[in-house]
PDB file of C-alpha atoms in Angstrom:
ATOM      1  CA  UNK A  17     117.324  87.683 106.721  1.00 45.00           C
ATOM      2  CA  UNK A  18     114.420  88.769 104.412  1.00 49.00           C
ATOM      3  CA  UNK A  19     115.291  90.192 101.058  1.00 47.00           C
ATOM      4  CA  UNK A  20     114.055  93.599  99.851  1.00 46.00           C
ATOM      5  CA  UNK A  21     110.508  93.658  98.360  1.00 46.00           C
ATOM      6  CA  UNK A  22     110.334  92.795  94.688  1.00 45.00           C
ATOM      7  CA  UNK A  23     108.933  95.886  93.003  1.00 42.00           C
ATOM      8  CA  UNK A  24     108.501  94.311  89.582  1.00 41.00           C
ATOM      9  CA  UNK A  25     105.143  94.890  87.942  1.00 40.00           C
ATOM     10  CA  UNK A  26     104.473  97.719  90.427  1.00 40.00           C
ATOM     11  CA  UNK A  27     103.002 100.159  87.936  1.00 40.00           C
ATOM     12  CA  UNK A  28     102.271  97.668  85.167  1.00 37.00           C
ATOM     13  CA  UNK A  29      99.934  95.565  87.293  1.00 43.00           C
ATOM     14  CA  UNK A  30      97.590  98.486  87.899  1.00 42.00           C
ATOM     15  CA  UNK A  31      97.472  99.386  84.221  1.00 37.00           C
ATOM     16  CA  UNK A  32      96.893  95.802  83.149  1.00 37.00           C
ATOM     17  CA  UNK A  33      94.150  95.426  85.733  1.00 43.00           C
ATOM     18  CA  UNK A  34      92.424  98.497  84.388  1.00 42.00           C
ATOM     19  CA  UNK A  35      92.503  97.025  80.891  1.00 36.00           C
ATOM     20  CA  UNK A  36      91.306  93.633  82.130  1.00 38.00           C
ATOM     21  CA  UNK A  37      88.187  95.072  83.762  1.00 44.00           C
ATOM     22  CA  UNK A  38      86.872  97.827  81.461  1.00 42.00           C
ATOM     23  CA  UNK A  39      84.123 100.240  82.382  1.00 44.00           C
ATOM     24  CA  UNK A  40      80.679  98.732  82.388  1.00 43.00           C
ATOM     25  CA  UNK A  41      79.540 101.173  79.725  1.00 41.00           C
ATOM     26  CA  UNK A  42      80.877 104.320  78.150  1.00 38.00           C
ATOM     27  CA  UNK A  43      80.577 108.005  78.850  1.00 41.00           C
ATOM     28  CA  UNK A  44      81.255 110.127  81.915  1.00 44.00           C
ATOM     29  CA  UNK A  45      77.719 110.986  82.894  1.00 46.00           C
ATOM     30  CA  UNK A  46      75.349 113.797  82.153  1.00 46.00           C
ATOM     31  CA  UNK A  47      72.160 114.031  80.118  1.00 49.00           C
ATOM     32  CA  UNK A  48      73.508 111.855  77.304  1.00 54.00           C
ATOM     33  CA  UNK A  49      74.542 108.858  79.384  1.00 68.00           C
ATOM     34  CA  UNK A  50      75.095 107.291  82.782  1.00 83.00           C
ATOM     35  CA  UNK A  51      77.641 108.402  85.344  1.00 94.00           C
ATOM     36  CA  UNK A  52      80.783 106.251  85.335  1.00 96.00           C
ATOM     37  CA  UNK A  53      82.581 105.882  88.661  1.00 97.00           C
ATOM     38  CA  UNK A  54      86.253 104.873  88.782  1.00 97.00           C
ATOM     39  CA  UNK A  55      86.910 102.675  91.813  1.00 97.00           C
ATOM     40  CA  UNK A  56      90.504 101.984  92.877  1.00 96.00           C
ATOM     41  CA  UNK A  57      90.493  98.594  94.607  1.00 96.00           C
ATOM     42  CA  UNK A  58      92.919  96.093  96.061  1.00 94.00           C
ATOM     43  CA  UNK A  59      93.538  93.145  93.743  1.00 93.00           C
ATOM     44  CA  UNK A  60      92.133  90.779  96.383  1.00 94.00           C
ATOM     45  CA  UNK A  61      88.689  91.996  95.255  1.00 96.00           C
ATOM     46  CA  UNK A  62      89.175  91.366  91.534  1.00 94.00           C
ATOM     47  CA  UNK A  63      86.755  88.460  91.125  1.00 94.00           C
ATOM     48  CA  UNK A  64      84.005  89.632  93.474  1.00 96.00           C
ATOM     49  CA  UNK A  65      84.003  93.186  92.117  1.00 97.00           C
ATOM     50  CA  UNK A  66      83.794  91.785  88.601  1.00 94.00           C
ATOM     51  CA  UNK A  67      80.338  90.464  89.460  1.00 96.00           C
ATOM     52  CA  UNK A  68      79.486  93.312  91.799  1.00 96.00           C
ATOM     53  CA  UNK A  69      79.799  95.894  89.033  1.00 95.00           C
ATOM     54  CA  UNK A  70      76.975  94.283  87.077  1.00 95.00           C
ATOM     55  CA  UNK A  71      74.850  93.889  90.223  1.00 97.00           C
ATOM     56  CA  UNK A  72      75.301  97.546  91.130  1.00 97.00           C
ATOM     57  CA  UNK A  73      74.376  98.758  87.658  1.00 95.00           C
ATOM     58  CA  UNK A  74      71.246  96.608  87.716  1.00 95.00           C
ATOM     59  CA  UNK A  75      70.127  98.321  90.945  1.00 96.00           C
ATOM     60  CA  UNK A  76      71.411 101.761  89.888  1.00 96.00           C
ATOM     61  CA  UNK A  77      70.958 101.985  86.095  1.00 95.00           C
ATOM     62  CA  UNK A  78      72.196 105.576  86.034  1.00 95.00           C
ATOM     63  CA  UNK A  79      75.635 104.605  87.372  1.00 96.00           C
ATOM     64  CA  UNK A  80      78.280 102.331  85.892  1.00 95.00           C
ATOM     65  CA  UNK A  81      81.534 101.234  87.486  1.00 97.00           C
ATOM     66  CA  UNK A  82      85.099 101.086  86.215  1.00 96.00           C
ATOM     67  CA  UNK A  83      87.466  99.161  88.503  1.00 97.00           C
ATOM     68  CA  UNK A  84      91.225  99.659  88.604  1.00 95.00           C
ATOM     69  CA  UNK A  85      92.916  96.894  90.613  1.00 94.00           C
ATOM     70  CA  UNK A  86      96.366  96.687  92.157  1.00 91.00           C
ATOM     71  CA  UNK A  87      98.241  96.272  95.402  1.00 88.00           C
ATOM     72  CA  UNK A  88      97.075  98.720  98.083  1.00 86.00           C
ATOM     73  CA  UNK A  89     100.270 100.836  97.895  1.00 85.00           C
ATOM     74  CA  UNK A  90      99.943 101.004  94.109  1.00 86.00           C
ATOM     75  CA  UNK A  91      96.394 102.298  94.101  1.00 89.00           C
ATOM     76  CA  UNK A  92      97.202 104.839  96.825  1.00 87.00           C
ATOM     77  CA  UNK A  93     100.151 106.014  94.712  1.00 86.00           C
ATOM     78  CA  UNK A  94      97.743 106.717  91.861  1.00 86.00           C
ATOM     79  CA  UNK A  95      96.036 109.325  94.033  1.00 86.00           C
ATOM     80  CA  UNK A  96      99.356 111.060  94.648  1.00 78.00           C
ATOM     81  CA  UNK A  97      99.784 111.124  90.867  1.00 78.00           C
ATOM     82  CA  UNK A  98      96.373 112.846  90.633  1.00 79.00           C
ATOM     83  CA  UNK A  99      94.792 110.044  88.645  1.00 80.00           C
ATOM     84  CA  UNK A 100      91.022 110.651  88.428  1.00 89.00           C
ATOM     85  CA  UNK A 101      89.035 108.384  90.739  1.00 95.00           C
ATOM     86  CA  UNK A 102      85.848 108.375  92.771  1.00 97.00           C
ATOM     87  CA  UNK A 103      86.266 105.731  95.492  1.00 97.00           C
ATOM     88  CA  UNK A 104      89.039 103.732  97.143  1.00 96.00           C
ATOM     89  CA  UNK A 105      88.999 100.245  98.691  1.00 97.00           C
ATOM     90  CA  UNK A 106      92.169  98.946 100.374  1.00 95.00           C
ATOM     91  CA  UNK A 107      93.076  95.783 102.275  1.00 95.00           C
ATOM     92  CA  UNK A 108      93.811  97.402 105.625  1.00 95.00           C
ATOM     93  CA  UNK A 109      93.324 100.628 107.563  1.00 94.00           C
ATOM     94  CA  UNK A 110      97.005 101.580 107.370  1.00 94.00           C
ATOM     95  CA  UNK A 111      96.878 101.699 103.571  1.00 92.00           C
ATOM     96  CA  UNK A 112      93.740 103.825 103.639  1.00 93.00           C
ATOM     97  CA  UNK A 113      95.305 106.194 106.166  1.00 92.00           C
ATOM     98  CA  UNK A 114      98.121 106.814 103.686  1.00 92.00           C
ATOM     99  CA  UNK A 115      95.461 108.345 101.446  1.00 91.00           C
ATOM    100  CA  UNK A 116      93.800 110.326 104.265  1.00 93.00           C
ATOM    101  CA  UNK A 117      94.225 113.662 102.473  1.00 92.00           C
ATOM    102  CA  UNK A 118      92.229 112.341  99.520  1.00 93.00           C
ATOM    103  CA  UNK A 119      89.253 110.901 101.404  1.00 95.00           C
ATOM    104  CA  UNK A 120      85.756 112.337 101.696  1.00 95.00           C
ATOM    105  CA  UNK A 121      83.594 111.128 104.536  1.00 82.00           C
ATOM    106  CA  UNK A 122      84.081 108.378 107.072  1.00 87.00           C
ATOM    107  CA  UNK A 123      85.762 105.164 105.846  1.00 94.00           C
ATOM    108  CA  UNK A 124      83.633 102.035 106.204  1.00 95.00           C
ATOM    109  CA  UNK A 125      84.819  98.470 106.734  1.00 96.00           C
ATOM    110  CA  UNK A 126      83.029  96.637 103.920  1.00 97.00           C
ATOM    111  CA  UNK A 127      84.359  93.079 104.247  1.00 97.00           C
ATOM    112  CA  UNK A 128      86.873  90.873 106.041  1.00 96.00           C
ATOM    113  CA  UNK A 129      89.336  88.158 105.092  1.00 96.00           C
ATOM    114  CA  UNK A 130      91.693  85.737 106.832  1.00 96.00           C
ATOM    115  CA  UNK A 131      95.065  84.164 106.109  1.00 98.00           C
ATOM    116  CA  UNK A 132      96.071  80.696 104.975  1.00 98.00           C
ATOM    117  CA  UNK A 133      99.291  78.965 103.965  1.00 98.00           C
ATOM    118  CA  UNK A 134      99.550  78.393 100.225  1.00 98.00           C
ATOM    119  CA  UNK A 135     101.548  75.292  99.227  1.00 98.00           C
ATOM    120  CA  UNK A 136     102.096  73.271  96.086  1.00 97.00           C
ATOM    121  CA  UNK A 137      99.325  70.978  94.811  1.00 97.00           C
ATOM    122  CA  UNK A 138      98.867  68.104  97.246  1.00 96.00           C
ATOM    123  CA  UNK A 139     101.167  69.758  99.818  1.00 97.00           C
ATOM    124  CA  UNK A 140     104.363  67.925  98.763  1.00 97.00           C
ATOM    125  CA  UNK A 141     106.392  69.323 101.690  1.00 97.00           C
ATOM    126  CA  UNK A 142     103.823  68.040 104.213  1.00 98.00           C
ATOM    127  CA  UNK A 143     103.424  71.406 105.908  1.00 98.00           C
ATOM    128  CA  UNK A 144     100.955  71.235 108.791  1.00 97.00           C
ATOM    129  CA  UNK A 145     100.947  74.763 110.183  1.00 97.00           C
ATOM    130  CA  UNK A 146     102.804  78.001 110.798  1.00 98.00           C
ATOM    131  CA  UNK A 147     105.448  76.335 112.976  1.00 97.00           C
ATOM    132  CA  UNK A 148     106.535  74.182 110.019  1.00 98.00           C
ATOM    133  CA  UNK A 149     107.538  77.327 108.132  1.00 98.00           C
ATOM    134  CA  UNK A 150     110.647  77.419 110.359  1.00 97.00           C
ATOM    135  CA  UNK A 151     111.870  74.158 108.842  1.00 96.00           C
ATOM    136  CA  UNK A 152     115.438  74.454 107.464  1.00 95.00           C
ATOM    137  CA  UNK A 153     115.629  74.419 103.685  1.00 95.00           C
ATOM    138  CA  UNK A 154     111.973  75.330 103.175  1.00 97.00           C
ATOM    139  CA  UNK A 155     111.523  78.161 100.677  1.00 98.00           C
ATOM    140  CA  UNK A 156     109.034  80.557 102.265  1.00 98.00           C
ATOM    141  CA  UNK A 157     107.683  83.764 100.747  1.00 98.00           C
ATOM    142  CA  UNK A 158     105.574  86.463 102.446  1.00 98.00           C
ATOM    143  CA  UNK A 159     104.208  89.908 101.725  1.00 97.00           C
ATOM    144  CA  UNK A 160     106.506  92.847 102.342  1.00 96.00           C
ATOM    145  CA  UNK A 161     106.100  94.727 105.601  1.00 95.00           C
ATOM    146  CA  UNK A 162     104.905  97.783 103.660  1.00 94.00           C
ATOM    147  CA  UNK A 163     101.810  96.041 102.229  1.00 95.00           C
ATOM    148  CA  UNK A 164      98.638  94.869 104.017  1.00 96.00           C
ATOM    149  CA  UNK A 165      99.114  91.104 103.627  1.00 97.00           C
ATOM    150  CA  UNK A 166     102.676  91.500 104.933  1.00 97.00           C
ATOM    151  CA  UNK A 167     101.460  93.413 107.963  1.00 97.00           C
ATOM    152  CA  UNK A 168      98.797  90.794 108.657  1.00 98.00           C
ATOM    153  CA  UNK A 169     101.378  88.011 108.243  1.00 98.00           C
ATOM    154  CA  UNK A 170     103.680  89.585 110.810  1.00 98.00           C
ATOM    155  CA  UNK A 171     100.749  90.000 113.211  1.00 98.00           C
ATOM    156  CA  UNK A 172      99.894  86.302 112.890  1.00 98.00           C
ATOM    157  CA  UNK A 173     103.497  85.217 113.460  1.00 98.00           C
ATOM    158  CA  UNK A 174     103.824  87.530 116.470  1.00 97.00           C
ATOM    159  CA  UNK A 175     100.546  86.210 117.847  1.00 96.00           C
ATOM    160  CA  UNK A 176     101.978  82.704 117.588  1.00 94.00           C
ATOM    161  CA  UNK A 177     105.382  83.772 118.986  1.00 96.00           C
ATOM    162  CA  UNK A 178     107.079  82.373 115.874  1.00 96.00           C
ATOM    163  CA  UNK A 179     110.174  83.600 114.078  1.00 96.00           C
ATOM    164  CA  UNK A 180     110.225  82.595 110.417  1.00 96.00           C
ATOM    165  CA  UNK A 181     113.171  83.310 108.110  1.00 96.00           C
ATOM    166  CA  UNK A 182     111.605  83.748 104.676  1.00 97.00           C
ATOM    167  CA  UNK A 183     113.395  83.750 101.351  1.00 96.00           C
ATOM    168  CA  UNK A 184     111.679  86.712  99.754  1.00 96.00           C
ATOM    169  CA  UNK A 185     109.013  89.353 100.180  1.00 97.00           C
ATOM    170  CA  UNK A 186     106.411  90.319  97.592  1.00 96.00           C
ATOM    171  CA  UNK A 187     104.239  93.325  96.796  1.00 92.00           C
ATOM    172  CA  UNK A 188     100.941  91.612  97.595  1.00 93.00           C
ATOM    173  CA  UNK A 189      99.061  88.419  98.363  1.00 96.00           C
ATOM    174  CA  UNK A 190      98.672  87.444  94.711  1.00 94.00           C
ATOM    175  CA  UNK A 191     102.372  87.975  94.077  1.00 95.00           C
ATOM    176  CA  UNK A 192     103.083  85.610  96.999  1.00 97.00           C
ATOM    177  CA  UNK A 193     100.664  83.102  95.523  1.00 97.00           C
ATOM    178  CA  UNK A 194     102.352  83.381  92.119  1.00 96.00           C
ATOM    179  CA  UNK A 195     105.652  82.331  93.687  1.00 97.00           C
ATOM    180  CA  UNK A 196     104.044  79.191  95.109  1.00 97.00           C
ATOM    181  CA  UNK A 197     102.142  78.400  91.918  1.00 96.00           C
ATOM    182  CA  UNK A 198     105.304  78.696  89.835  1.00 95.00           C
ATOM    183  CA  UNK A 199     107.270  76.411  92.154  1.00 95.00           C
ATOM    184  CA  UNK A 200     109.715  79.160  93.128  1.00 97.00           C
ATOM    185  CA  UNK A 201     108.517  78.862  96.738  1.00 98.00           C
ATOM    186  CA  UNK A 202     107.389  75.916  98.838  1.00 98.00           C
ATOM    187  CA  UNK A 203     104.972  77.934 100.959  1.00 98.00           C
ATOM    188  CA  UNK A 204     103.566  81.447 101.305  1.00 98.00           C
ATOM    189  CA  UNK A 205     101.040  83.220 103.493  1.00 98.00           C
ATOM    190  CA  UNK A 206      98.121  84.679 101.514  1.00 98.00           C
ATOM    191  CA  UNK A 207      94.504  85.730 101.884  1.00 97.00           C
ATOM    192  CA  UNK A 208      92.248  82.703 101.873  1.00 96.00           C
ATOM    193  CA  UNK A 209      90.101  84.295  99.138  1.00 95.00           C
ATOM    194  CA  UNK A 210      93.162  84.662  96.885  1.00 94.00           C
ATOM    195  CA  UNK A 211      94.016  81.001  97.419  1.00 94.00           C
ATOM    196  CA  UNK A 212      90.608  80.133  95.962  1.00 89.00           C
ATOM    197  CA  UNK A 213      91.583  81.869  92.722  1.00 85.00           C
ATOM    198  CA  UNK A 214      94.497  79.425  92.230  1.00 87.00           C
ATOM    199  CA  UNK A 215      92.219  76.441  91.645  1.00 87.00           C
ATOM    200  CA  UNK A 216      94.199  73.198  91.427  1.00 90.00           C
ATOM    201  CA  UNK A 217      97.500  75.072  91.001  1.00 92.00           C
ATOM    202  CA  UNK A 218      97.951  75.377  94.784  1.00 96.00           C
ATOM    203  CA  UNK A 219      96.721  73.789  97.985  1.00 97.00           C
ATOM    204  CA  UNK A 220      95.902  75.342 101.347  1.00 96.00           C
ATOM    205  CA  UNK A 221      97.058  74.619 104.883  1.00 98.00           C
ATOM    206  CA  UNK A 222      94.668  76.190 107.376  1.00 97.00           C
ATOM    207  CA  UNK A 223      95.848  78.564 110.086  1.00 97.00           C
ATOM    208  CA  UNK A 224      93.788  78.008 113.270  1.00 96.00           C
ATOM    209  CA  UNK A 225      91.675  80.915 114.496  1.00 95.00           C
ATOM    210  CA  UNK A 226      93.791  81.340 117.616  1.00 96.00           C
ATOM    211  CA  UNK A 227      96.847  81.977 115.414  1.00 96.00           C
ATOM    212  CA  UNK A 228      95.092  83.807 112.592  1.00 97.00           C
ATOM    213  CA  UNK A 229      94.166  87.461 112.195  1.00 96.00           C
ATOM    214  CA  UNK A 230      91.165  89.177 110.647  1.00 95.00           C
ATOM    215  CA  UNK A 231      91.920  91.377 107.655  1.00 96.00           C
ATOM    216  CA  UNK A 232      89.605  94.400 107.458  1.00 96.00           C
ATOM    217  CA  UNK A 233      88.930  96.027 104.075  1.00 97.00           C
ATOM    218  CA  UNK A 234      87.960  99.727 104.346  1.00 97.00           C
ATOM    219  CA  UNK A 235      86.377 101.857 101.631  1.00 97.00           C
ATOM    220  CA  UNK A 236      85.797 105.577 101.218  1.00 97.00           C
ATOM    221  CA  UNK A 237      84.690 108.068  98.561  1.00 97.00           C
ATOM    222  CA  UNK A 238      87.357 110.487  97.313  1.00 96.00           C
ATOM    223  CA  UNK A 239      87.495 114.262  97.640  1.00 94.00           C
ATOM    224  CA  UNK A 240      88.316 114.899  94.004  1.00 91.00           C
ATOM    225  CA  UNK A 241      85.459 112.791  92.679  1.00 95.00           C
ATOM    226  CA  UNK A 242      83.425 114.495  89.963  1.00 94.00           C
ATOM    227  CA  UNK A 243      80.405 112.554  91.251  1.00 96.00           C
ATOM    228  CA  UNK A 244      80.588 112.804  95.065  1.00 96.00           C
ATOM    229  CA  UNK A 245      77.004 111.755  95.776  1.00 96.00           C
ATOM    230  CA  UNK A 246      77.233 108.686  93.568  1.00 97.00           C
ATOM    231  CA  UNK A 247      80.636 107.741  95.015  1.00 97.00           C
ATOM    232  CA  UNK A 248      79.327 107.960  98.582  1.00 97.00           C
ATOM    233  CA  UNK A 249      76.259 105.935  97.603  1.00 97.00           C
ATOM    234  CA  UNK A 250      78.444 103.163  96.145  1.00 98.00           C
ATOM    235  CA  UNK A 251      80.508 102.871  99.343  1.00 97.00           C
ATOM    236  CA  UNK A 252      77.278 102.672 101.376  1.00 97.00           C
ATOM    237  CA  UNK A 253      75.905 100.029  98.982  1.00 97.00           C
ATOM    238  CA  UNK A 254      78.896  97.770  99.704  1.00 97.00           C
ATOM    239  CA  UNK A 255      77.318  97.189 103.142  1.00 96.00           C
ATOM    240  CA  UNK A 256      73.910  96.348 101.699  1.00 96.00           C
ATOM    241  CA  UNK A 257      72.640  92.739 101.506  1.00 95.00           C
ATOM    242  CA  UNK A 258      73.254  92.370  97.757  1.00 95.00           C
ATOM    243  CA  UNK A 259      76.933  93.265  98.088  1.00 97.00           C
ATOM    244  CA  UNK A 260      77.446  91.316 101.307  1.00 96.00           C
ATOM    245  CA  UNK A 261      75.981  88.174  99.745  1.00 95.00           C
ATOM    246  CA  UNK A 262      78.419  88.503  96.847  1.00 96.00           C
ATOM    247  CA  UNK A 263      81.360  88.930  99.222  1.00 96.00           C
ATOM    248  CA  UNK A 264      80.266  85.746 100.975  1.00 95.00           C
ATOM    249  CA  UNK A 265      79.859  83.934  97.652  1.00 95.00           C
ATOM    250  CA  UNK A 266      83.523  84.610  96.866  1.00 94.00           C
ATOM    251  CA  UNK A 267      84.759  83.272 100.190  1.00 93.00           C
ATOM    252  CA  UNK A 268      84.881  86.370 102.359  1.00 94.00           C
ATOM    253  CA  UNK A 269      83.755  85.637 105.924  1.00 82.00           C
ATOM    254  CA  UNK A 270      80.445  86.497 107.525  1.00 67.00           C
ATOM    255  CA  UNK A 271      78.704  89.701 106.382  1.00 66.00           C
ATOM    256  CA  UNK A 272      79.692  93.039 107.903  1.00 67.00           C
ATOM    257  CA  UNK A 273      77.001  94.794 109.940  1.00 59.00           C
ATOM    258  CA  UNK A 274      76.384  98.381 108.787  1.00 56.00           C
ATOM    259  CA  UNK A 275      77.487 100.946 111.370  1.00 54.00           C
TER     260      UNK A 275
END
């Protein structure tokens, strides 16, 4: 039976992420300086948004971006706590719908991702696919059912008609990956883009397309934004060629067509 989700680092991870990626400039807008938008974003976008902030400011010199990263439930919780923010990007529609009362305008799917099996360097357990995760004695970790990567994982297993008895559940894809990297788990299901961030500390076992699922990342401006026009413009820009090329550079699948 799966254990309860590990809630450690739940609040701390958001705060640390905010410190790790400071605003690209100072000030809160107005005649004396540029507008600064606070964007709450799923941690799966940490690396690509790091570069995207500079690219956006180059194209829009009057606007600078401050990213606050965390698991999708964490960043949605910040809205309930009335933390100031201008735009929200989550890792699935369900997470965004939890923030429906805070959204302004129509959410847009800005990028996609897929799943892979993270294993130790060199794949010491010789895992070949999802069916091997049923192997007795194998320590398997997945995302909790309340977080996007956990929901996608359960969809993939259901699609493959597989029942896997995992050892623990985590609060997000990167927390799953941390368990594999540390050796506390033999295998975990994560976003393929997060696996890239592990470098040589983890290896990947591909999940075939017929067993995999497509993760959709929606974005929307927020009702309480002090800069509604700029927030809406940023969400629209995420579908522009510059942003889509950067998503692709960081391993996200084919560009999203604006709709």
